[in-house]
Short mmCIF file of N, CA and C in Angstrom, two decimals:
data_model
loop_
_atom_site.label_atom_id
_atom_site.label_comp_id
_atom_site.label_asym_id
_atom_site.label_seq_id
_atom_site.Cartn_x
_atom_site.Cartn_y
_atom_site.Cartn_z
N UNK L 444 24.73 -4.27 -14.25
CA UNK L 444 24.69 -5.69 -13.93
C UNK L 444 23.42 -6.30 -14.52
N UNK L 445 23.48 -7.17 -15.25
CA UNK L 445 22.54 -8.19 -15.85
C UNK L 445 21.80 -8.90 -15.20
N UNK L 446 20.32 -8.71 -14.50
CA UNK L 446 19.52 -9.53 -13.66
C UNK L 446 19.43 -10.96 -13.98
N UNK L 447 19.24 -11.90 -13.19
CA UNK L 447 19.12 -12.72 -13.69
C UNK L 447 17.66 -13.39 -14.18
N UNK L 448 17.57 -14.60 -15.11
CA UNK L 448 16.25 -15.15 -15.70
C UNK L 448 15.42 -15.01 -14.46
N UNK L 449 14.49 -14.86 -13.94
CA UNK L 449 13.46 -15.07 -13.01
C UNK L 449 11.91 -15.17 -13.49
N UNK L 450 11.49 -16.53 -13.09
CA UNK L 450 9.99 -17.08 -13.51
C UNK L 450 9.34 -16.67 -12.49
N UNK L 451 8.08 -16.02 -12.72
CA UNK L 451 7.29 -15.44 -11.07
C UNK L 451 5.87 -16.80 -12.08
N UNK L 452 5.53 -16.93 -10.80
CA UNK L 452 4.49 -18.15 -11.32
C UNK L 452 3.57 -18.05 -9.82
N UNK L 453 2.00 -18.62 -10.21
CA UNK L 453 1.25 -18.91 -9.20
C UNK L 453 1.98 -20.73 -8.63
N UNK L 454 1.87 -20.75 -7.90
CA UNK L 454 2.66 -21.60 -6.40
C UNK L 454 0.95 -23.18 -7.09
N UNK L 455 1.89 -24.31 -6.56
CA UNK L 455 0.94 -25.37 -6.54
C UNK L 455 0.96 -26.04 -5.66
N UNK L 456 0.18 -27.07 -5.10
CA UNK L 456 0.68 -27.75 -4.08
C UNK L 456 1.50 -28.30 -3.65
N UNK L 457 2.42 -28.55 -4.76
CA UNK L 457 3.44 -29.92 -5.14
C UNK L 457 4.78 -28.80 -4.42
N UNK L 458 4.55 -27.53 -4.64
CA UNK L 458 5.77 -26.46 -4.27
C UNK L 458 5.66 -26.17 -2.94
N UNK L 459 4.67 -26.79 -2.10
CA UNK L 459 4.04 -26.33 -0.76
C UNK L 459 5.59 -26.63 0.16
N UNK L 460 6.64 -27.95 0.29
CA UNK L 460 7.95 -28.53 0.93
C UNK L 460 9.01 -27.75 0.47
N UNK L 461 9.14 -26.96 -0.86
CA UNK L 461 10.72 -26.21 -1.53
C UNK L 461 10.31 -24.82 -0.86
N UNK L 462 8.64 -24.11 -0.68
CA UNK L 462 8.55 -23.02 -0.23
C UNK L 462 8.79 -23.18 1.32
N UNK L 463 8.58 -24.26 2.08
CA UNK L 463 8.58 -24.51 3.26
C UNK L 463 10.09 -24.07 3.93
N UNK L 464 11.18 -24.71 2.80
CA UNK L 464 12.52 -24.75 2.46
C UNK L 464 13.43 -23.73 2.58
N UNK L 465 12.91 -22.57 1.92
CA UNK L 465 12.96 -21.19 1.30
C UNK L 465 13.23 -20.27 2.85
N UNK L 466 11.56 -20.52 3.18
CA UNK L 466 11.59 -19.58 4.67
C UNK L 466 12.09 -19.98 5.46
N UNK L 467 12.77 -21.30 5.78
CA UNK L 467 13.03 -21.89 6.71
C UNK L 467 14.80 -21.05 6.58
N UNK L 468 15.09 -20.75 4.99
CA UNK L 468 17.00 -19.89 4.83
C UNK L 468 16.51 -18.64 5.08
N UNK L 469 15.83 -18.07 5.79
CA UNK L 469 15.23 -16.50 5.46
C UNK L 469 14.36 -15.70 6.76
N UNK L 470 15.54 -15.71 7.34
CA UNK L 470 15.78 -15.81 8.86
C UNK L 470 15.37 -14.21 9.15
N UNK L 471 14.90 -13.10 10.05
CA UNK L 471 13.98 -13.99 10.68
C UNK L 471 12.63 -14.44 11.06
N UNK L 472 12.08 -14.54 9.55
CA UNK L 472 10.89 -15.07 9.65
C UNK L 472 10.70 -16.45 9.85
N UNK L 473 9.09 -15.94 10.51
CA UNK L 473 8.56 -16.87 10.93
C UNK L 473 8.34 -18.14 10.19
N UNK L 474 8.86 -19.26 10.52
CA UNK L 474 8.60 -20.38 10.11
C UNK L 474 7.32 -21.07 10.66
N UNK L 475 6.47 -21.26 9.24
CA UNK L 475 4.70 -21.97 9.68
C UNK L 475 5.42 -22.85 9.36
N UNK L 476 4.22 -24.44 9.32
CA UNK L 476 4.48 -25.62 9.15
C UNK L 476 4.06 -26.10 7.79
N UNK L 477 4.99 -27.06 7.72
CA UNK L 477 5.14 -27.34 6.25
C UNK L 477 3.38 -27.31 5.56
N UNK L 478 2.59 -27.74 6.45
CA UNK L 478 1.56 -27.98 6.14
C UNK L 478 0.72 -26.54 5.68
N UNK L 479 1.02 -25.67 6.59
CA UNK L 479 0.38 -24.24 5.91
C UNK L 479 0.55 -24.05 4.86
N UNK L 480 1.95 -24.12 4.58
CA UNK L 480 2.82 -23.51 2.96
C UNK L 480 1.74 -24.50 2.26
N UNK L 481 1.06 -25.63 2.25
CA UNK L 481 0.61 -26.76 1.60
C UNK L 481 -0.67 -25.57 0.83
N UNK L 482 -1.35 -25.34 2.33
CA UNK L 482 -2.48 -24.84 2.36
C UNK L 482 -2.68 -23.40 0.93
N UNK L 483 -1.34 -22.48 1.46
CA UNK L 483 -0.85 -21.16 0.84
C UNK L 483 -1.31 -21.70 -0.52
N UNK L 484 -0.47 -22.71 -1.16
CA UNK L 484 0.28 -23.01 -2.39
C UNK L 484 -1.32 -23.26 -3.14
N UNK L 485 -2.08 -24.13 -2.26
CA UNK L 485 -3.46 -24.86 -2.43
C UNK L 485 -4.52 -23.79 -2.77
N UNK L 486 -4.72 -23.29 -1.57
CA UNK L 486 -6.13 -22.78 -1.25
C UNK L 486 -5.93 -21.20 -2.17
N UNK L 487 -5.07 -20.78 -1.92
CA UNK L 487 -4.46 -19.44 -1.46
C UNK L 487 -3.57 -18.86 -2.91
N UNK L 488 -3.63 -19.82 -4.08
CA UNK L 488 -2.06 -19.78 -4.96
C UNK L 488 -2.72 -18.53 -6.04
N UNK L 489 -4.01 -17.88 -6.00
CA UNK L 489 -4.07 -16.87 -6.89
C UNK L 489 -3.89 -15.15 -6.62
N UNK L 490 -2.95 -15.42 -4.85
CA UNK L 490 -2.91 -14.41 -4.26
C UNK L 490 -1.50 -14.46 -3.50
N UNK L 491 -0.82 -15.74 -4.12
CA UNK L 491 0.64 -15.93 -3.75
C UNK L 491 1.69 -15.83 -4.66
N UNK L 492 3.00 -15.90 -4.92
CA UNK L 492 3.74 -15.93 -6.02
C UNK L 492 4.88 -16.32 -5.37
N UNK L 493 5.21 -17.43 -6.00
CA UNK L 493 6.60 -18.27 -6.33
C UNK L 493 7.56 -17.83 -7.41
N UNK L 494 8.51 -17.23 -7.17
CA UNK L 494 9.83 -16.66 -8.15
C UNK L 494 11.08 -17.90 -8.16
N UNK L 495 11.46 -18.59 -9.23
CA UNK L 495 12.59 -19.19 -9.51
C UNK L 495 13.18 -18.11 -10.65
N UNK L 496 14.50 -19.28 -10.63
CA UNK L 496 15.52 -18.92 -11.06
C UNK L 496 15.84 -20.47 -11.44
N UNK L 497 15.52 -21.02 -12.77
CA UNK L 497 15.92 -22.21 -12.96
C UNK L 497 15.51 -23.33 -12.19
N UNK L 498 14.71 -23.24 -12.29
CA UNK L 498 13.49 -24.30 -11.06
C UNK L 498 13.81 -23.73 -9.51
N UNK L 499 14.86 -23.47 -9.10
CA UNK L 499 14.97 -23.24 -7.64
C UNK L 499 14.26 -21.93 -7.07
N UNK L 500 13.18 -22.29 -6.17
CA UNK L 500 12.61 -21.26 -5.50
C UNK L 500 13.62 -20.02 -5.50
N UNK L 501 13.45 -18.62 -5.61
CA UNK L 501 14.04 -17.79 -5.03
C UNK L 501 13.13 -16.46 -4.17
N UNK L 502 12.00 -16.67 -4.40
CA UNK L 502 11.45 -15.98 -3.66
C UNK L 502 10.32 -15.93 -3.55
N UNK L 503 8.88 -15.34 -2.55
CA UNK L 503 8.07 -16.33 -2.37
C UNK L 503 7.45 -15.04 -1.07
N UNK L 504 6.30 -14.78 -1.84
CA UNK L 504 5.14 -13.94 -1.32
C UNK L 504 3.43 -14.25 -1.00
N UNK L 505 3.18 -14.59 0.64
CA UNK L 505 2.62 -15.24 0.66
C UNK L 505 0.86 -14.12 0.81
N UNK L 506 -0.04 -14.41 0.34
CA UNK L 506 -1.24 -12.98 0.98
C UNK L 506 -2.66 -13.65 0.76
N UNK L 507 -3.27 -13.05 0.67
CA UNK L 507 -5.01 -12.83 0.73
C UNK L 507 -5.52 -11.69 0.53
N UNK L 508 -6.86 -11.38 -0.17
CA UNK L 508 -7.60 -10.65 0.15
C UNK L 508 -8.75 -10.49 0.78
N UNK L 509 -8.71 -9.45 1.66
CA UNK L 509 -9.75 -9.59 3.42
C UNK L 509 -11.04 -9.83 3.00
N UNK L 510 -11.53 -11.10 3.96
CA UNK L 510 -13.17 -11.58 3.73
C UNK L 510 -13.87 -10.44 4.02
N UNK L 511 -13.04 -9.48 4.98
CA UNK L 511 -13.97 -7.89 5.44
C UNK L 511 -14.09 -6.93 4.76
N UNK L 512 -12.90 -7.06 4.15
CA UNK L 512 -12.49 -5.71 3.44
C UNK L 512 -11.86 -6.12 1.87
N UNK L 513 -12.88 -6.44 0.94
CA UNK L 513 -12.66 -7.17 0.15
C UNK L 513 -11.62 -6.02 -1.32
N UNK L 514 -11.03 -4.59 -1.32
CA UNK L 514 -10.39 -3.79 -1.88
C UNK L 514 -9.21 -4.03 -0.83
N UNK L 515 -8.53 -4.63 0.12
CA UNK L 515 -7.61 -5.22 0.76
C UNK L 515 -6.58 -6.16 0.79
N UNK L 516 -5.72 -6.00 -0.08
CA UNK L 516 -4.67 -7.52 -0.22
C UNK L 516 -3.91 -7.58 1.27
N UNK L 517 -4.13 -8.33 2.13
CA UNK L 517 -2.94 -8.82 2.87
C UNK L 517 -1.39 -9.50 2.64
N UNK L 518 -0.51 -8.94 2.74
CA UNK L 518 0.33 -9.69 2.76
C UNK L 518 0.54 -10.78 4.24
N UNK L 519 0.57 -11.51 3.74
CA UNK L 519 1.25 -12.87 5.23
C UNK L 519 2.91 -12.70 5.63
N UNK L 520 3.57 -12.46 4.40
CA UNK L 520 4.76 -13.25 4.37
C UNK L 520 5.74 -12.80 3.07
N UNK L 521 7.18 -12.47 3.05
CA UNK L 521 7.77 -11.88 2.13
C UNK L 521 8.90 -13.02 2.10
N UNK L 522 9.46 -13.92 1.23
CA UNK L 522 10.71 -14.61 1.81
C UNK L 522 11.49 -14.29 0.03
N UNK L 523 12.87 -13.55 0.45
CA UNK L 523 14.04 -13.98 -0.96
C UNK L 523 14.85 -14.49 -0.02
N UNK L 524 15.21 -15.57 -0.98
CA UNK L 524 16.53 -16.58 -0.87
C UNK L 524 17.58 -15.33 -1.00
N UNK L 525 18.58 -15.44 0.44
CA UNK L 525 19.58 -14.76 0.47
C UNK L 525 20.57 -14.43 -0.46
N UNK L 526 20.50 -15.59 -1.38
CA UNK L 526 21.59 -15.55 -2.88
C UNK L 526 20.26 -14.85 -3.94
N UNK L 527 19.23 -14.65 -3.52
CA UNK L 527 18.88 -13.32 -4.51
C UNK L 527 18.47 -11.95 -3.99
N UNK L 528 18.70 -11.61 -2.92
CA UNK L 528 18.72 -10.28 -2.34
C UNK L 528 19.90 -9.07 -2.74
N UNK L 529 18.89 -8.11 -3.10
CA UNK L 529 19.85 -7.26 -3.66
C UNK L 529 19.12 -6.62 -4.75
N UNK L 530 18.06 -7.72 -5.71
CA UNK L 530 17.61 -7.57 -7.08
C UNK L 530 16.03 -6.76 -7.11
N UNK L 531 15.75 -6.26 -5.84
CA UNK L 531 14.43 -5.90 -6.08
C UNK L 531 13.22 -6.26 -6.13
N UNK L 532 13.60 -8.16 -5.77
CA UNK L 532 12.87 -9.50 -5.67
C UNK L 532 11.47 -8.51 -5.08
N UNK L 533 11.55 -8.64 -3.78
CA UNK L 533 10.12 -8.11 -2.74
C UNK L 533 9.36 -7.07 -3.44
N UNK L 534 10.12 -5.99 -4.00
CA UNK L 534 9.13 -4.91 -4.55
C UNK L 534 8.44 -5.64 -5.88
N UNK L 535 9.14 -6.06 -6.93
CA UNK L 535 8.51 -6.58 -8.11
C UNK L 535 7.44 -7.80 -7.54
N UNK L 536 7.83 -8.88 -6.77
CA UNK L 536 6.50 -9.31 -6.12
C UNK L 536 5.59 -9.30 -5.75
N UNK L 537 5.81 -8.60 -5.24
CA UNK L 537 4.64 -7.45 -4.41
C UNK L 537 3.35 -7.00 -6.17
N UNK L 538 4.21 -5.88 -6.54
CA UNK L 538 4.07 -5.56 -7.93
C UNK L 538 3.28 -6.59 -9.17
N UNK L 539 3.88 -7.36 -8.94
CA UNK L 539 3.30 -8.66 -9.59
C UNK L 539 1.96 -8.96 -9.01
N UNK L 540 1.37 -9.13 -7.81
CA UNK L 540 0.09 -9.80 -7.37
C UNK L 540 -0.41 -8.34 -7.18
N UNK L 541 -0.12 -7.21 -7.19
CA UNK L 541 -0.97 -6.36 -7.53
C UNK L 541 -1.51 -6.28 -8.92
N UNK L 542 -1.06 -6.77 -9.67
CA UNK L 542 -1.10 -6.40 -11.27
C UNK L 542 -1.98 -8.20 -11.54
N UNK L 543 -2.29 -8.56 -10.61
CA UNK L 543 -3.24 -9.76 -10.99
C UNK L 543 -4.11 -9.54 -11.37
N UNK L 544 -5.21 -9.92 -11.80
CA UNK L 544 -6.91 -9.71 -12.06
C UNK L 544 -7.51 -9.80 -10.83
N UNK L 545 -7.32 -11.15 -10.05
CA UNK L 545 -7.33 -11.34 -8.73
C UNK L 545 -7.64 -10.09 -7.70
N UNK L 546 -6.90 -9.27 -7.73
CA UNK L 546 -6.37 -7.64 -7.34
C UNK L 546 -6.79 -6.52 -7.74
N UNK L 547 -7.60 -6.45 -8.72
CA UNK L 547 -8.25 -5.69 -9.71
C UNK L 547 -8.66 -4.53 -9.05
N UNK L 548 -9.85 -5.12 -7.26
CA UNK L 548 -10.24 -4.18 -6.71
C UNK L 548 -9.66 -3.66 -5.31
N UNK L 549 -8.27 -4.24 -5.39
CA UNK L 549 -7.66 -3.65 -4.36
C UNK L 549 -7.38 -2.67 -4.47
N UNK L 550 -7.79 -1.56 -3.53
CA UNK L 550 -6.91 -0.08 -3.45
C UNK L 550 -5.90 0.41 -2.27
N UNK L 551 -6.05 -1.24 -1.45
CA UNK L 551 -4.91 -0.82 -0.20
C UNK L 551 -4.05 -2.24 -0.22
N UNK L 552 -3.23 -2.15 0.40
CA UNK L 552 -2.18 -3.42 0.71
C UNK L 552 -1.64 -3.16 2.24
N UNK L 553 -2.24 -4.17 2.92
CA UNK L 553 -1.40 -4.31 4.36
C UNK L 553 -0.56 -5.03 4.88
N UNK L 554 0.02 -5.13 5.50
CA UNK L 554 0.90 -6.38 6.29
C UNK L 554 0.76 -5.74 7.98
N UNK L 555 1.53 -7.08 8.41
CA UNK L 555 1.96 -6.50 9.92
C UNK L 555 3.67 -6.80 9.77
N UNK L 556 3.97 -5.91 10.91
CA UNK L 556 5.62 -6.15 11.22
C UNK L 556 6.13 -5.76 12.20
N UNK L 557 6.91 -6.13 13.03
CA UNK L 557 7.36 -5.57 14.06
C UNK L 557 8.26 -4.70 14.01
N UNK L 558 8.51 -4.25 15.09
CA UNK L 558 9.26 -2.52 14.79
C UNK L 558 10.99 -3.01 14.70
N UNK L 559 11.36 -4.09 15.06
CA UNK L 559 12.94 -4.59 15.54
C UNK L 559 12.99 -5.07 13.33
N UNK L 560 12.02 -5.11 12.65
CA UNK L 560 12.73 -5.83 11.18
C UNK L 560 12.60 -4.68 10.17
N UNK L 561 14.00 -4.40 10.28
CA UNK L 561 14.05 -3.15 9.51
C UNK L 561 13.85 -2.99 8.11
N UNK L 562 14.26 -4.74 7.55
CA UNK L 562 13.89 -5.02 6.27
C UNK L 562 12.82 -5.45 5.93
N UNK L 563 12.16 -5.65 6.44
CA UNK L 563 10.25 -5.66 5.95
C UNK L 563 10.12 -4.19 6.14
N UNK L 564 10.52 -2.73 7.03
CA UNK L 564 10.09 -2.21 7.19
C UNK L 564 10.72 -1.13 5.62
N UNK L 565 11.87 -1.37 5.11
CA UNK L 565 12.70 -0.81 4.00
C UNK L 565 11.70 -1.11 3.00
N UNK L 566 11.48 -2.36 2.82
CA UNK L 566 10.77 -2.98 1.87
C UNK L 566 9.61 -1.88 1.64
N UNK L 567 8.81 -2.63 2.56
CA UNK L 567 7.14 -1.48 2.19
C UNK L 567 7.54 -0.44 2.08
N UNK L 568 8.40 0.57 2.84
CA UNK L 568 8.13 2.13 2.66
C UNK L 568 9.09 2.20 1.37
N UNK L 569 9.66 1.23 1.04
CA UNK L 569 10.12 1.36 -0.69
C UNK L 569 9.32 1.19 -1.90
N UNK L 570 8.31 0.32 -1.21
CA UNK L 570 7.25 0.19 -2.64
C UNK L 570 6.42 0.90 -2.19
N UNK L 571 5.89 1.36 -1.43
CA UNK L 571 4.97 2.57 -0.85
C UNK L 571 4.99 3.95 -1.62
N UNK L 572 6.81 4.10 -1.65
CA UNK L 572 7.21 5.43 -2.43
C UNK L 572 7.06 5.19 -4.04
N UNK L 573 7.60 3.98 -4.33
CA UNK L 573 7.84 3.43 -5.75
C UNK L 573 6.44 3.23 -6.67
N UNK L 574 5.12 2.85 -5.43
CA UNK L 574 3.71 2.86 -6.18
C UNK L 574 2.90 4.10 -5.94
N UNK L 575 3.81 4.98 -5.32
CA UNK L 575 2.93 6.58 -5.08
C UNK L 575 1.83 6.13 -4.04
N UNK L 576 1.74 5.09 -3.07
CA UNK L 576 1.26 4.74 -2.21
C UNK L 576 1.35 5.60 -0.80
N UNK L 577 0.13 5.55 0.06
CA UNK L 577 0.62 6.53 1.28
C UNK L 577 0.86 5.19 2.22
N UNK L 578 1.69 5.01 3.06
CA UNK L 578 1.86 4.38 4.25
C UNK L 578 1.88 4.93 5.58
N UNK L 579 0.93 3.98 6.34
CA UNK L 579 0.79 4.50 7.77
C UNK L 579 0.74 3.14 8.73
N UNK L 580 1.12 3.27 9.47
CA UNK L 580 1.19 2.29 10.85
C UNK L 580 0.87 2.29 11.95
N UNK L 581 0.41 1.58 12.81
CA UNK L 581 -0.26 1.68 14.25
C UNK L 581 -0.24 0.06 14.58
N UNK L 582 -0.03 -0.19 15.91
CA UNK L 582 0.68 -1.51 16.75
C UNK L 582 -1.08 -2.13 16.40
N UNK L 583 -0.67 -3.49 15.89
CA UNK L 583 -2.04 -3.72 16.22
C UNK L 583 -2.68 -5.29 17.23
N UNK L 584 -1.31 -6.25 16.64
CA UNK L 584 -1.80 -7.57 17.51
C UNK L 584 -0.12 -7.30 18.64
N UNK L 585 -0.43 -6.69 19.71
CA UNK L 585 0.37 -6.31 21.07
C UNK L 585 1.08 -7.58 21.65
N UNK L 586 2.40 -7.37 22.13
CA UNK L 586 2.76 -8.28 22.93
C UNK L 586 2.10 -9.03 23.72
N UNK L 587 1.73 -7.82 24.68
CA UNK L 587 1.09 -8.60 25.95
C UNK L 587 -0.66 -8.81 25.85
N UNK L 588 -1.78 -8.13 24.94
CA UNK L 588 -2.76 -8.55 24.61
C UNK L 588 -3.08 -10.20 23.88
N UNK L 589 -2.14 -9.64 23.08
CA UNK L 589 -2.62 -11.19 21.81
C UNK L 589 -1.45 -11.87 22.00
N UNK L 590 -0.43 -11.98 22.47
CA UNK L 590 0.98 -12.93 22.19
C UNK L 590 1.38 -13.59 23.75
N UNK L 591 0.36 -12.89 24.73
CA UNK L 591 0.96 -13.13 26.04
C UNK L 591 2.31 -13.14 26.73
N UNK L 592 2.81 -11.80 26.30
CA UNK L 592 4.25 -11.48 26.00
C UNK L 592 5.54 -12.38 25.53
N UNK L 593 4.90 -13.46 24.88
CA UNK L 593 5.54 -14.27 23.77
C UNK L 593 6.57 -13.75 22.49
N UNK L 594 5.55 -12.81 22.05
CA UNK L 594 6.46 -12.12 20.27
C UNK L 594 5.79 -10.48 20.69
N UNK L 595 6.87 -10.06 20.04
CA UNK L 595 6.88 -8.32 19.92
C UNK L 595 5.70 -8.30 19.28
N UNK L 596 5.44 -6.49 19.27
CA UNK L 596 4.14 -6.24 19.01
C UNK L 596 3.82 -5.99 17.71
N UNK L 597 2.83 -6.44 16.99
CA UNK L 597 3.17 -6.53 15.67
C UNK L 597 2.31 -5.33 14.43
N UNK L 598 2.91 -4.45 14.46
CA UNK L 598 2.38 -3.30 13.60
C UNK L 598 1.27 -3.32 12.20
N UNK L 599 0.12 -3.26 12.62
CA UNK L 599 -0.32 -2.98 10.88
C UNK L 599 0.02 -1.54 9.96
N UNK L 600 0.73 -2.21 9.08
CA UNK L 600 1.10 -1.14 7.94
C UNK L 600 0.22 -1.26 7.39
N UNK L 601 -0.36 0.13 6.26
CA UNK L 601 -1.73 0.27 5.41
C UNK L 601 -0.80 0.92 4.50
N UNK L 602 -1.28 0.57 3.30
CA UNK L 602 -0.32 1.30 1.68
C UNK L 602 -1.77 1.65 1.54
N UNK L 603 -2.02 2.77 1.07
CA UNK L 603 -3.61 3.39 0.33
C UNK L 603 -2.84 3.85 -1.24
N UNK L 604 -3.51 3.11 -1.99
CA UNK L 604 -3.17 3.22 -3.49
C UNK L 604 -4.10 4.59 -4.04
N UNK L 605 -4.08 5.72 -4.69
CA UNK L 605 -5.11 5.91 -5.65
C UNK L 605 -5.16 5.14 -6.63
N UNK L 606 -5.99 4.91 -7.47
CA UNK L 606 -6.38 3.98 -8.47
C UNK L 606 -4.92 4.14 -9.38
N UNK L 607 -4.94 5.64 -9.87
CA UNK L 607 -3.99 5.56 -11.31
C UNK L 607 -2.54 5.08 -10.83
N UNK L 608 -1.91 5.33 -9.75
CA UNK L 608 -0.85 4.55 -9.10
C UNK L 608 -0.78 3.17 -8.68
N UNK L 609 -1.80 2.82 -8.27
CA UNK L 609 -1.97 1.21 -7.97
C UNK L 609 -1.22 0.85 -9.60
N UNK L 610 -2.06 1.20 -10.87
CA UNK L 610 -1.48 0.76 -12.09
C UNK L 610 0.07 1.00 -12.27
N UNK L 611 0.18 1.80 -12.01
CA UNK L 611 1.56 2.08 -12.45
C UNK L 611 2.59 1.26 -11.15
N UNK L 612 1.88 0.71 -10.72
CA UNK L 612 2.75 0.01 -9.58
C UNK L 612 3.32 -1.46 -10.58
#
């Protein structure tokens, strides 16, 4: 099967309402406010990536790297448009802002996730295996500590790259 054209591009402000758009079909994440995505697209766009397909958003990776832990990319946020799931969107994304300059001195990649989303959890331990990455997990912002038994407990995953695999990621 023939992938289709896909533009991966750094995100601008002007894309801050179509990315807003995106997560809002891409259930079930969390929907921030339009105004964050503003912020992401703004503050944030040399550590984010916007994927079309003919101008239309299709997918859309939101992160940082830690003011603490500055060899640290965070991921925030993973969103493919349901009409492109299937293609490998999340891992090559991912892939992509590792392979930034930006990223140069990252040797780990984290996210959080809760234990009920099996597809954030497929995802990482797929590019985990795919970048020769080790992955490990431990609960870290708790229901009932930080959420006031509001939202499940939300796991930090750690990917530890060695250097020559980070590249080949």
């Amino acid at each position: 099967m023939k992938q289709p054209k896909l533009t991966f591009r750094k995100p601008s402000a002007e894309d801050g309402s179509e990315i807003w758009s995106l997560i809002s079909r891409c259930k079930p994440l969390d929907e921030n406010s339009m105004y964050c995505n503003l912020l992401q697209c703004d503050h944030f766009r040399d550590t984010c990536v916007l994927v079309e397909k003919d101008g239309a958003p299709m997918g859309w990776v939101s992160g940082y790297i830690t003011p603490s832990a500055p060899d640290t990319f965070f991921v925030w946020q993973v969103a493919v448009a349901p009409e492109a799931r299937g293609l490998g969107l999340g891992k090559r994304m991912l892939s992509h802002l590792l392979d930034r300059p930006e990223a140069a001195q990252c040797t780990r990649l984290q996210t959080t996730i809760t234990k009920s989303n099996e597809a954030s959890w497929g995802l990482f331990r797929s590019f985990a295996r795919s970048a020769g990455g080790e992955l490990t997990s431990k609960a870290h912002f708790t229901e009932d500590d930080h959420f006031d038994g509001h939202a499940a407990t939300e796991h930090m995953v750690t990917i530890t790259f060695e250097e020559e695999a980070k590249v080949a990621a």
